[in-house]
């Protein structure tokens, strides 16, 4: 057997076990492309020494770090996805990842700090808003950005296209679950080697005795605190300030949360230490372009006809409309359908550009569809603005405007990628979506909705105005500074609903939006 291991660089070279005929790829993040991951882990033979060394290192270094991370994350996030501890969770997650990188020699790329900034921005946004939709999307965005941050630093993704990057994110999530096997093997190696290490015997005994002492101290401390609290009222009040309602159900949920963070943290970082994904991008542009040309020719004709109608009827206001149809009624419908078609066009052009052979005709057709999509986006924008003028704002209508803005910027990159295939479309898309979403997330759209609607509600149909008033009573605490300026039945209903649903939170669950609404409610 031929193998090498360098402690200083954490570099493992390939190992060939001649007795079993198995090949063990080697690890390295200093230029070597292989990793120490065992592609065919069988227990019928002993693993090479360098792999066992790496397992022991992961158990000794990554294990305790995962334990600390799980405890801190549980404290921050248990029953609390929008409190003041969210930004600290974001910072802790980045520090945990950077610590893991250090253990297997990954250098953090400068460009990856954009993704780290997005993670922190989303965690801060959670603390500032009371809107459930944004809290959900912020957490989902953080989860996605963590994987993008990991992939970008561990792998050379400079040549990855949109589909390769998206697939790698999915594969990383799926394969991380399989890293539970590595966790069990790492701990077994660590345990077996600790038994044979006499030098650590005294240290292990000390830790054991400390743990026994802590267990004995629990009932002793409980008895003493009970006696002293009854002996002095001031001391008793002090203890009440630190009291925690820790029932069985709470203990169970906290335990589950802790285990989830511990195992997910360890397994995700352990998977990325293996560098199992393939870095090279194999070209899949092998389909016959005549198929796509035929399909896109038909689609282009339909889109051109539709675009002419939009220009004549909607943008120029000419032509004759169907009977009993006003211009405003015509303009105020169909924006959701057009938004859906625009998204389909984006995915369709993306797929054809990545899977069909080069063809000038195909490029022209994809460009025509992209330009027609801009007319559809403009048509949808005009329609939704006229609808807002007649029925005011809702959260869904704001999302439509945001989606149209994102698509209009994405199709710039789509058109470029049609003629320049190596254009980094995924990175461009992530930057555009992240920046625009963060702007929307910090904008507190419920505040904007309430401000716009109260200002313009007197100019719309009374029946629609009644519906809008009812809608505003269901807005989140972000709208409280605006609604608090009015004294009517609807503002009273809004704050009554807030008072019924709001409960006193601990300091770690402090949320600026909910606290502001609480103060406004008390001052009314």
XYZ file of C-alpha atoms in Angstrom:
524
model
C 0.000 0.000 0.000
C 1.304 3.436 -0.978
C 0.059 6.440 0.942
C 1.218 9.807 2.177
C -0.052 12.199 4.773
C 1.163 15.686 5.570
C 0.020 17.019 8.954
C 0.924 20.594 8.131
C -1.111 20.941 4.956
C -3.823 18.416 5.776
C -3.085 16.828 2.427
C -4.065 13.298 1.584
C -2.984 11.567 -1.570
C -4.717 8.716 -3.329
C -4.460 5.307 -1.716
C -4.662 2.008 -3.509
C -5.436 -1.010 -1.312
C -3.936 -3.867 -3.280
C -5.378 -6.493 -0.981
C -8.986 -5.469 -1.441
C -8.786 -3.773 -4.825
C -10.456 -0.635 -3.464
C -9.410 2.892 -4.295
C -9.577 5.652 -1.693
C -9.520 9.179 -3.108
C -7.291 11.507 -1.180
C -8.211 14.943 0.353
C -6.925 18.369 -0.097
C -8.021 21.885 -0.371
C -4.645 23.277 -1.339
C -4.797 22.469 -5.033
C -5.338 18.712 -4.996
C -8.743 17.796 -6.394
C -9.387 14.549 -4.556
C -10.846 14.134 -1.063
C -10.609 11.571 1.732
C -14.168 10.425 1.244
C -14.528 6.648 0.901
C -16.628 6.118 -2.187
C -17.223 2.468 -1.337
C -17.016 2.198 2.454
C -16.984 -1.466 3.374
C -16.323 -2.762 6.847
C -14.660 -5.941 5.624
C -11.256 -4.240 5.584
C -9.464 -1.589 7.613
C -9.502 1.976 6.366
C -6.120 3.553 5.542
C -4.347 5.327 8.371
C -4.720 8.807 6.860
C -8.490 8.380 6.599
C -8.666 7.224 10.210
C -6.569 10.238 11.208
C -8.987 12.523 9.394
C -11.982 10.881 11.073
C -10.381 11.375 14.483
C -9.641 15.008 13.640
C -13.261 15.648 12.606
C -14.561 14.018 15.797
C -12.169 16.027 18.003
C -12.509 19.371 16.224
C -15.847 19.463 14.434
C -17.748 17.502 17.106
C -17.291 19.970 20.007
C -17.809 22.932 17.646
C -21.095 21.395 16.469
C -22.131 20.889 20.080
C -21.493 24.549 20.954
C -23.207 25.692 17.750
C -26.270 23.544 18.496
C -26.587 24.889 22.050
C -26.294 28.502 20.902
C -28.632 28.024 17.922
C -31.244 26.358 20.122
C -31.058 29.270 22.532
C -31.441 31.751 19.662
C -34.138 30.052 17.581
C -36.261 27.819 19.795
C -39.808 29.178 19.540
C -38.228 32.361 18.211
C -37.714 32.995 14.487
C -38.042 36.775 14.595
C -36.406 37.891 17.820
C -33.320 39.936 18.610
C -31.225 36.748 18.729
C -31.657 36.125 14.969
C -28.674 38.320 13.937
C -26.509 36.537 16.527
C -27.576 33.216 15.019
C -26.481 34.469 11.591
C -23.081 35.495 12.956
C -22.691 32.173 14.819
C -23.501 30.215 11.664
C -20.828 32.028 9.655
C -18.246 31.571 12.426
C -19.074 27.864 12.626
C -18.629 27.477 8.858
C -15.328 29.376 8.887
C -14.085 27.163 11.728
C -14.961 24.106 9.667
C -13.117 25.546 6.671
C -10.043 25.978 8.834
C -10.085 22.307 9.833
C -9.815 21.085 6.255
C -7.808 23.924 4.775
C -10.381 25.914 2.789
C -9.573 29.550 2.130
C -12.552 31.881 2.049
C -12.930 33.573 -1.316
C -13.417 37.328 -1.341
C -16.469 37.131 -3.575
C -18.225 34.855 -1.079
C -18.567 37.693 1.433
C -21.499 38.945 -0.604
C -23.370 35.755 0.307
C -22.330 36.148 3.940
C -23.656 39.721 3.920
C -26.983 38.495 2.553
C -27.235 35.933 5.369
C -26.659 38.636 7.991
C -29.044 41.074 6.300
C -31.842 38.486 6.236
C -31.313 37.659 9.917
C -31.496 41.359 10.816
C -34.651 41.772 8.724
C -36.366 39.067 10.803
C -35.777 41.107 13.946
C -37.208 44.275 12.371
C -40.439 42.956 10.825
C -43.641 41.396 12.083
C -44.731 40.177 8.631
C -44.980 36.375 8.697
C -44.414 36.047 4.929
C -41.090 37.867 5.090
C -40.006 35.959 8.190
C -40.632 32.710 6.286
C -38.816 33.854 3.132
C -35.936 35.332 5.141
C -35.292 31.990 6.842
C -35.607 30.129 3.554
C -33.205 32.586 1.940
C -30.669 32.138 4.758
C -30.792 28.358 4.322
C -30.233 28.680 0.567
C -27.418 31.206 0.959
C -25.586 28.985 3.444
C -25.333 26.228 0.825
C -24.299 28.688 -1.899
C -21.636 30.108 0.454
C -20.311 26.602 1.149
C -20.308 25.519 -2.493
C -18.604 28.683 -3.698
C -15.727 28.333 -1.218
C -15.175 24.584 -1.298
C -15.450 24.107 -5.065
C -14.138 25.885 -8.125
C -17.497 27.016 -9.492
C -16.113 29.577 -11.938
C -17.272 27.490 -14.921
C -20.564 26.312 -13.452
C -23.697 27.242 -15.363
C -27.166 27.912 -13.939
C -28.361 24.293 -13.972
C -25.084 22.901 -12.576
C -25.157 25.282 -9.599
C -28.837 24.671 -8.878
C -28.324 20.892 -9.066
C -25.272 21.103 -6.781
C -27.331 22.875 -4.112
C -29.915 20.095 -4.207
C -27.239 17.365 -4.199
C -25.419 18.963 -1.252
C -28.599 18.984 0.800
C -29.428 15.362 -0.079
C -25.898 14.015 0.411
C -25.524 15.813 3.750
C -28.160 13.474 5.156
C -25.960 10.545 4.115
C -23.075 12.038 6.117
C -24.697 10.555 9.254
C -22.692 7.456 8.368
C -19.505 9.512 8.574
C -20.603 10.866 11.950
C -20.951 7.353 13.411
C -17.613 6.230 11.947
C -15.828 9.379 13.123
C -17.048 8.903 16.665
C -16.160 5.199 16.635
C -12.597 5.913 15.516
C -12.254 8.639 18.141
C -13.592 6.365 20.889
C -11.377 3.426 19.913
C -8.254 5.571 19.815
C -9.058 7.246 23.129
C -9.140 3.845 24.819
C -5.574 3.143 23.722
C -4.269 6.598 24.593
C -2.995 6.335 28.171
C -1.804 9.939 28.150
C -5.384 11.182 28.075
C -6.642 8.786 30.755
C -6.148 11.303 33.576
C -7.865 14.050 31.603
C -10.830 11.812 30.822
C -11.191 10.882 34.480
C -11.170 14.558 35.469
C -13.962 15.327 33.008
C -15.915 12.329 34.311
C -15.604 13.473 37.907
C -16.672 17.020 36.997
C -19.789 15.683 35.256
C -20.643 13.541 38.295
C -20.231 16.601 40.525
C -22.537 18.649 38.289
C -25.219 15.950 38.417
C -25.029 15.786 42.228
C -25.168 19.585 42.477
C -28.529 19.819 40.655
C -30.743 18.548 43.549
C -28.538 20.292 46.140
C -28.868 23.651 44.369
C -32.617 23.111 43.978
C -33.115 22.508 47.730
C -30.928 25.467 48.732
C -32.650 27.862 46.331
C -36.063 26.792 47.609
C -35.041 27.400 51.237
C -33.289 30.735 50.568
C -36.131 32.089 48.420
C -38.547 31.498 51.307
C -36.123 33.143 53.709
C -35.858 36.483 51.849
C -38.483 38.192 49.675
C -35.923 40.243 47.706
C -33.958 37.121 46.818
C -37.238 35.426 45.881
C -38.158 38.258 43.487
C -34.704 38.091 41.947
C -35.148 34.394 41.217
C -38.531 35.024 39.600
C -36.888 37.317 37.055
C -34.776 34.377 35.877
C -37.458 31.713 36.140
C -38.131 29.549 33.059
C -41.291 27.556 32.416
C -39.623 24.272 31.558
C -42.356 21.677 31.292
C -41.965 18.251 29.719
C -43.313 19.408 26.349
C -40.886 22.322 26.302
C -37.989 20.073 27.294
C -38.849 17.636 24.503
C -39.097 20.367 21.851
C -35.853 21.979 23.016
C -34.125 18.586 22.842
C -35.394 17.984 19.310
C -34.248 21.460 18.238
C -30.807 20.877 19.757
C -30.403 17.479 18.060
C -31.548 18.907 14.738
C -28.940 21.678 14.829
C -26.194 19.361 16.087
C -26.614 16.633 13.485
C -27.472 18.940 10.590
C -24.498 21.185 11.383
C -22.056 18.288 11.710
C -23.353 16.392 8.681
C -23.419 19.406 6.365
C -19.888 20.446 7.291
C -18.727 16.832 7.200
C -20.135 16.380 3.709
C -18.333 19.468 2.452
C -15.076 18.120 3.914
C -15.364 15.235 1.441
C -15.552 17.332 -1.711
C -17.665 14.616 -3.249
C -19.368 16.631 -5.977
C -17.816 16.780 -9.433
C -16.381 20.164 -10.276
C -16.179 19.730 -14.016
C -19.181 20.717 -16.100
C -20.032 18.332 -18.899
C -21.713 19.955 -21.868
C -25.294 18.794 -22.345
C -25.845 20.812 -25.499
C -26.325 17.743 -27.680
C -29.989 17.912 -28.690
C -30.957 18.579 -32.284
C -31.688 22.318 -32.676
C -34.332 21.691 -35.370
C -36.682 20.422 -32.634
C -36.371 23.641 -30.665
C -36.542 25.750 -33.823
C -39.874 24.150 -34.726
C -41.332 24.729 -31.262
C -40.011 28.271 -30.890
C -41.198 29.246 -34.373
C -44.787 28.457 -33.410
C -44.390 30.142 -30.020
C -42.762 33.222 -31.582
C -45.670 33.720 -33.988
C -48.164 33.560 -31.110
C -46.081 35.952 -28.998
C -45.675 38.447 -31.866
C -49.440 38.498 -32.416
C -50.024 38.985 -28.704
C -47.398 41.739 -28.520
C -49.027 43.669 -31.406
C -52.368 43.530 -29.562
C -50.753 44.864 -26.373
C -49.166 47.763 -28.257
C -52.323 48.708 -30.171
C -54.992 48.177 -27.511
C -53.203 48.720 -24.202
C -50.233 51.016 -24.795
C -51.735 53.187 -27.560
C -55.371 52.794 -26.456
C -56.554 52.204 -30.026
C -58.581 49.424 -31.618
C -62.070 48.281 -30.721
C -62.694 46.357 -27.511
C -65.260 43.569 -26.993
C -68.843 44.674 -26.347
C -69.616 45.841 -22.776
C -65.889 46.023 -22.034
C -64.364 49.281 -20.845
C -60.707 50.163 -21.322
C -60.079 50.112 -17.561
C -61.707 46.673 -17.230
C -59.568 45.367 -20.082
C -56.399 46.791 -18.584
C -57.048 45.584 -15.051
C -57.094 41.850 -15.794
C -54.546 39.260 -16.811
C -51.471 40.528 -14.973
C -51.074 37.286 -13.001
C -51.303 35.210 -16.178
C -48.740 37.403 -17.930
C -46.391 37.141 -14.967
C -46.695 33.331 -15.119
C -45.992 33.323 -18.895
C -42.924 35.524 -18.341
C -41.541 33.046 -15.796
C -42.226 30.148 -18.194
C -40.364 32.019 -20.945
C -37.373 32.505 -18.646
C -37.194 28.785 -17.853
C -37.826 27.780 -21.480
C -35.047 29.950 -22.905
C -32.726 28.789 -20.124
C -33.402 25.110 -20.890
C -33.007 25.452 -24.669
C -29.827 27.498 -24.313
C -28.249 24.784 -22.136
C -29.410 21.608 -23.895
C -29.541 22.278 -27.654
C -26.664 22.616 -30.084
C -25.566 26.028 -31.349
C -27.760 27.494 -34.067
C -28.061 31.058 -35.389
C -31.745 30.578 -36.140
C -32.312 29.278 -32.620
C -30.530 32.294 -31.134
C -32.707 34.653 -33.169
C -35.886 32.879 -32.041
C -34.835 32.927 -28.375
C -34.062 36.635 -28.696
C -37.504 37.286 -30.219
C -39.170 35.425 -27.333
C -37.094 37.382 -24.804
C -38.068 40.710 -26.394
C -41.715 39.653 -26.536
C -41.422 38.799 -22.854
C -40.455 42.421 -22.173
C -43.678 43.524 -23.864
C -45.576 41.053 -21.658
C -43.804 42.397 -18.565
C -44.681 45.953 -19.589
C -48.288 44.899 -20.261
C -48.542 43.221 -16.876
C -47.018 46.293 -15.217
C -49.541 48.666 -16.829
C -52.426 46.367 -15.871
C -51.379 45.959 -12.241
C -50.799 49.722 -11.863
C -54.307 50.443 -13.171
C -55.689 47.798 -10.842
C -53.857 49.393 -7.909
C -55.269 52.773 -8.944
C -58.780 51.301 -8.707
C -58.407 48.928 -5.723
C -55.284 50.198 -3.881
C -52.419 48.078 -2.577
C -52.237 44.593 -1.112
C -49.208 42.502 -0.262
C -49.793 40.245 -3.273
C -49.907 43.233 -5.642
C -46.603 44.485 -4.228
C -45.112 41.044 -4.837
C -46.313 41.196 -8.460
C -44.526 44.525 -8.969
C -41.399 43.092 -7.368
C -41.546 39.972 -9.536
C -41.883 42.035 -12.711
C -38.858 44.143 -11.683
C -36.783 41.006 -11.065
C -37.782 39.418 -14.380
C -36.989 42.580 -16.336
C -33.432 42.532 -14.947
C -32.984 38.766 -15.340
C -33.912 38.821 -19.025
C -31.045 41.240 -19.680
C -28.702 38.441 -18.578
C -30.734 35.828 -20.478
C -30.285 37.730 -23.755
C -26.547 38.104 -23.060
C -26.213 34.373 -22.297
C -27.882 33.496 -25.620
C -24.906 34.993 -27.475
C -22.283 34.501 -24.763
C -22.831 31.082 -23.266
C -20.112 31.419 -20.588
C -21.881 34.399 -19.001
C -22.294 33.681 -15.211
C -26.087 33.704 -15.281
C -26.569 32.029 -11.902
C -24.302 34.452 -10.030
C -25.962 37.389 -11.767
C -29.412 36.022 -10.873
C -28.460 35.465 -7.227
C -27.119 39.021 -6.922
C -30.201 40.574 -8.559
C -32.726 38.527 -6.580
C -30.831 38.973 -3.293
C -30.409 42.735 -3.579
C -34.000 43.369 -4.692
C -35.389 41.027 -2.055
C -33.374 42.622 0.756
C -34.638 46.049 -0.338
C -38.208 44.736 -0.252
C -37.659 42.962 3.060
C -36.352 46.104 4.782
C -39.000 48.327 3.169
C -41.725 47.012 5.544
C -44.379 46.812 2.839
C -47.254 46.668 5.350
C -46.254 50.178 6.410
C -46.217 51.279 2.752
C -49.578 49.592 2.068
C -51.264 51.269 5.032
C -49.789 54.679 4.174
C -50.804 54.498 0.492
C -54.267 53.074 1.144
C -55.265 55.554 3.875
C -54.049 58.436 1.704
C -55.996 57.363 -1.409
C -58.966 55.434 -0.056
C -61.370 58.358 -0.403
C -60.881 58.386 -4.188
C -62.043 54.819 -4.920
C -65.377 53.032 -5.054
C -66.987 52.843 -1.545
C -67.575 49.075 -1.796
C -63.928 48.464 -2.671
C -62.888 50.913 0.060
C -64.813 48.840 2.607
C -62.876 45.746 1.549
C -59.574 47.632 1.779
C -60.381 48.848 5.288
C -61.062 45.245 6.328
C -57.830 44.136 4.682
C -55.779 46.720 6.582
C -57.072 45.468 9.924
C -55.234 42.207 9.155
C -51.869 43.793 8.380
C -48.864 42.942 10.549
C -47.397 45.088 13.302
C -45.280 46.860 10.646
C -48.354 48.949 9.756
C -48.979 50.151 13.335
C -47.188 53.548 13.016
C -49.560 54.509 10.171
C -52.786 52.959 11.474
C -52.088 54.460 14.910
C -52.487 57.941 13.401
C -56.179 57.302 12.732
C -59.008 56.963 15.239
C -61.834 55.014 13.652
C -63.536 51.648 13.920
C -60.977 50.003 11.638
C -57.909 51.212 13.519
C -59.567 50.088 16.767
C -60.221 46.672 15.242
C -56.577 46.457 14.110
C -55.198 47.176 17.583
C -57.802 44.964 19.276
C -56.674 42.074 17.118
C -53.042 42.883 17.864
C -53.726 42.993 21.610
C -55.490 39.597 21.506
C -52.648 37.950 19.579
C -49.718 39.678 21.252
C -48.253 38.057 24.352
C -45.394 39.268 26.480
C -42.130 37.904 25.156
C -38.816 37.247 26.869
C -35.889 39.505 26.018
C -34.517 37.025 23.472
C -37.826 37.164 21.584
C -37.804 40.965 21.452
C -38.941 42.181 18.012
C -38.743 45.859 17.139
C -41.899 45.903 14.997
C -44.076 44.177 17.603
C -42.632 46.332 20.400
C -43.423 49.522 18.463
C -47.000 48.368 17.900
C -47.325 47.537 21.603
C -46.217 51.053 22.627
C -48.613 52.651 20.145
C -51.455 50.498 21.423
C -50.745 51.474 25.039
C -50.613 55.181 24.172
C -54.010 55.190 22.448
